[in-house]
């Protein structure tokens, strides 16, 4: 990835823009690897997408089904990432095996009102 500094970014869908939340330290690859139970490709990828959920945004409408809806939506978004990767000759691998505490800390969410739900590193294949 060129033209963008290493860091933790938030995507703003209404503006179709990235906002730098904070620059990443030199240990970002190690922290991602540790948070994903030693899956080195998560820390070595060109970019790792990390999705978080804010249950309150779903609970008002879906009540007890909100957690199911959040998981389904995360799956839909990640499937579209797979399709986009295929289109540009990149690869991805969805990751749900991670340490919740380390991933939440990495992106700066509290783990209660907002928490990580899915991750997917992306890089060129071949």
Coordinates of C-alpha atoms in Angstrom, one line a residue:
X1 CA 0.0 0.0 0.0
X2 CA 1.4 3.4 -1.0
X3 CA 0.4 6.9 -0.3
X4 CA -0.9 6.3 3.2
X5 CA 1.0 6.3 6.5
X6 CA 0.9 3.2 8.7
X7 CA -1.8 3.6 11.3
X8 CA -5.2 2.8 12.6
X9 CA -7.9 4.3 10.3
X10 CA -11.6 4.5 10.5
X11 CA -13.7 4.3 7.3
X12 CA -16.5 6.9 7.0
X13 CA -19.0 5.3 4.7
X14 CA -21.2 8.4 4.1
X15 CA -18.1 10.4 3.0
X16 CA -16.3 7.4 1.5
X17 CA -13.2 8.6 3.3
X18 CA -10.5 7.3 5.7
X19 CA -9.7 9.1 8.9
X20 CA -6.5 8.5 10.7
X21 CA -7.5 7.6 14.3
X22 CA -3.8 7.3 15.4
X23 CA -0.5 6.5 13.8
X24 CA 0.7 3.0 14.5
X25 CA 3.9 2.3 16.4
X26 CA 6.6 0.2 15.0
X27 CA 5.2 -2.7 16.9
X28 CA 1.8 -2.8 14.9
X29 CA 2.8 -6.0 13.0
X30 CA 3.7 -7.8 16.3
X31 CA 0.6 -6.6 18.0
X32 CA -1.7 -7.8 15.2
X33 CA 0.1 -11.2 15.1
X34 CA -0.2 -11.6 18.9
X35 CA -3.9 -10.5 18.8
X36 CA -4.6 -13.2 16.1
X37 CA -3.0 -16.0 18.0
X38 CA 0.3 -15.9 16.1
X39 CA -1.2 -15.7 12.6
X40 CA 1.8 -13.9 11.1
X41 CA 0.0 -13.0 7.8
X42 CA -2.3 -10.7 9.8
X43 CA 0.6 -8.6 10.8
X44 CA 2.6 -8.9 7.6
X45 CA -0.3 -8.1 5.1
X46 CA -0.4 -4.8 3.2
X47 CA -3.6 -3.9 5.1
X48 CA -5.7 -5.7 7.7
X49 CA -9.4 -4.7 7.8
X50 CA -10.8 -4.9 11.3
X51 CA -14.5 -4.6 11.7
X52 CA -16.1 -3.4 15.0
X53 CA -19.7 -3.5 16.1
X54 CA -21.7 -1.0 18.1
X55 CA -24.6 -3.2 19.3
X56 CA -26.8 -0.2 20.4
X57 CA -27.1 0.8 16.7
X58 CA -28.8 -2.5 16.0
X59 CA -30.5 -3.3 19.3
X60 CA -33.1 -0.6 19.0
X61 CA -34.5 -2.2 15.9
X62 CA -33.7 -6.0 16.1
X63 CA -33.8 -6.5 20.0
X64 CA -32.7 -10.0 20.8
X65 CA -31.9 -10.8 17.2
X66 CA -29.4 -7.9 17.0
X67 CA -26.3 -10.0 17.6
X68 CA -27.3 -12.4 14.8
X69 CA -27.8 -9.4 12.5
X70 CA -24.4 -7.9 13.4
X71 CA -22.7 -11.2 12.6
X72 CA -24.6 -11.6 9.3
X73 CA -23.8 -8.1 8.2
X74 CA -20.1 -8.6 9.1
X75 CA -20.1 -11.7 6.9
X76 CA -21.7 -9.9 4.0
X77 CA -19.1 -7.1 4.2
X78 CA -16.2 -9.6 4.4
X79 CA -17.6 -11.6 1.4
X80 CA -17.6 -8.4 -0.6
X81 CA -13.9 -7.9 0.4
X82 CA -13.2 -11.4 -1.0
X83 CA -14.8 -10.4 -4.3
X84 CA -12.9 -7.1 -4.5
X85 CA -9.6 -8.9 -3.7
X86 CA -10.3 -11.4 -6.5
X87 CA -10.9 -8.5 -8.9
X88 CA -7.6 -6.9 -8.2
X89 CA -5.4 -10.0 -7.9
X90 CA -5.2 -9.8 -4.1
X91 CA -6.0 -12.4 -1.5
X92 CA -7.7 -12.3 1.9
X93 CA -8.5 -14.6 4.8
X94 CA -11.2 -13.8 7.2
X95 CA -10.2 -14.2 10.8
X96 CA -12.5 -14.8 13.7
X97 CA -9.9 -16.5 15.9
X98 CA -8.4 -13.6 17.8
X99 CA -7.9 -12.4 21.4
X100 CA -10.9 -10.1 22.0
X101 CA -9.0 -8.0 24.5
X102 CA -6.0 -7.4 22.4
X103 CA -7.9 -6.6 19.2
X104 CA -10.2 -4.2 21.1
X105 CA -7.2 -2.5 22.6
X106 CA -5.4 -2.3 19.3
X107 CA -8.1 -0.3 17.6
X108 CA -9.0 1.6 20.7
X109 CA -12.5 0.5 21.6
X110 CA -13.9 -0.4 25.0
X111 CA -14.9 -4.0 24.3
X112 CA -18.4 -3.4 25.6
X113 CA -20.2 -0.6 23.8
X114 CA -18.0 -1.3 20.8
X115 CA -16.0 -4.4 20.1
X116 CA -14.1 -6.1 17.3
X117 CA -16.2 -8.7 15.4
X118 CA -14.0 -9.7 12.4
X119 CA -10.7 -9.2 10.7
X120 CA -9.3 -9.8 7.3
X121 CA -5.7 -9.2 6.1
X122 CA -5.3 -8.3 2.4
X123 CA -2.2 -8.6 0.2
X124 CA -1.1 -9.4 -3.3
X125 CA -1.1 -13.0 -4.3
X126 CA 1.8 -14.5 -6.2

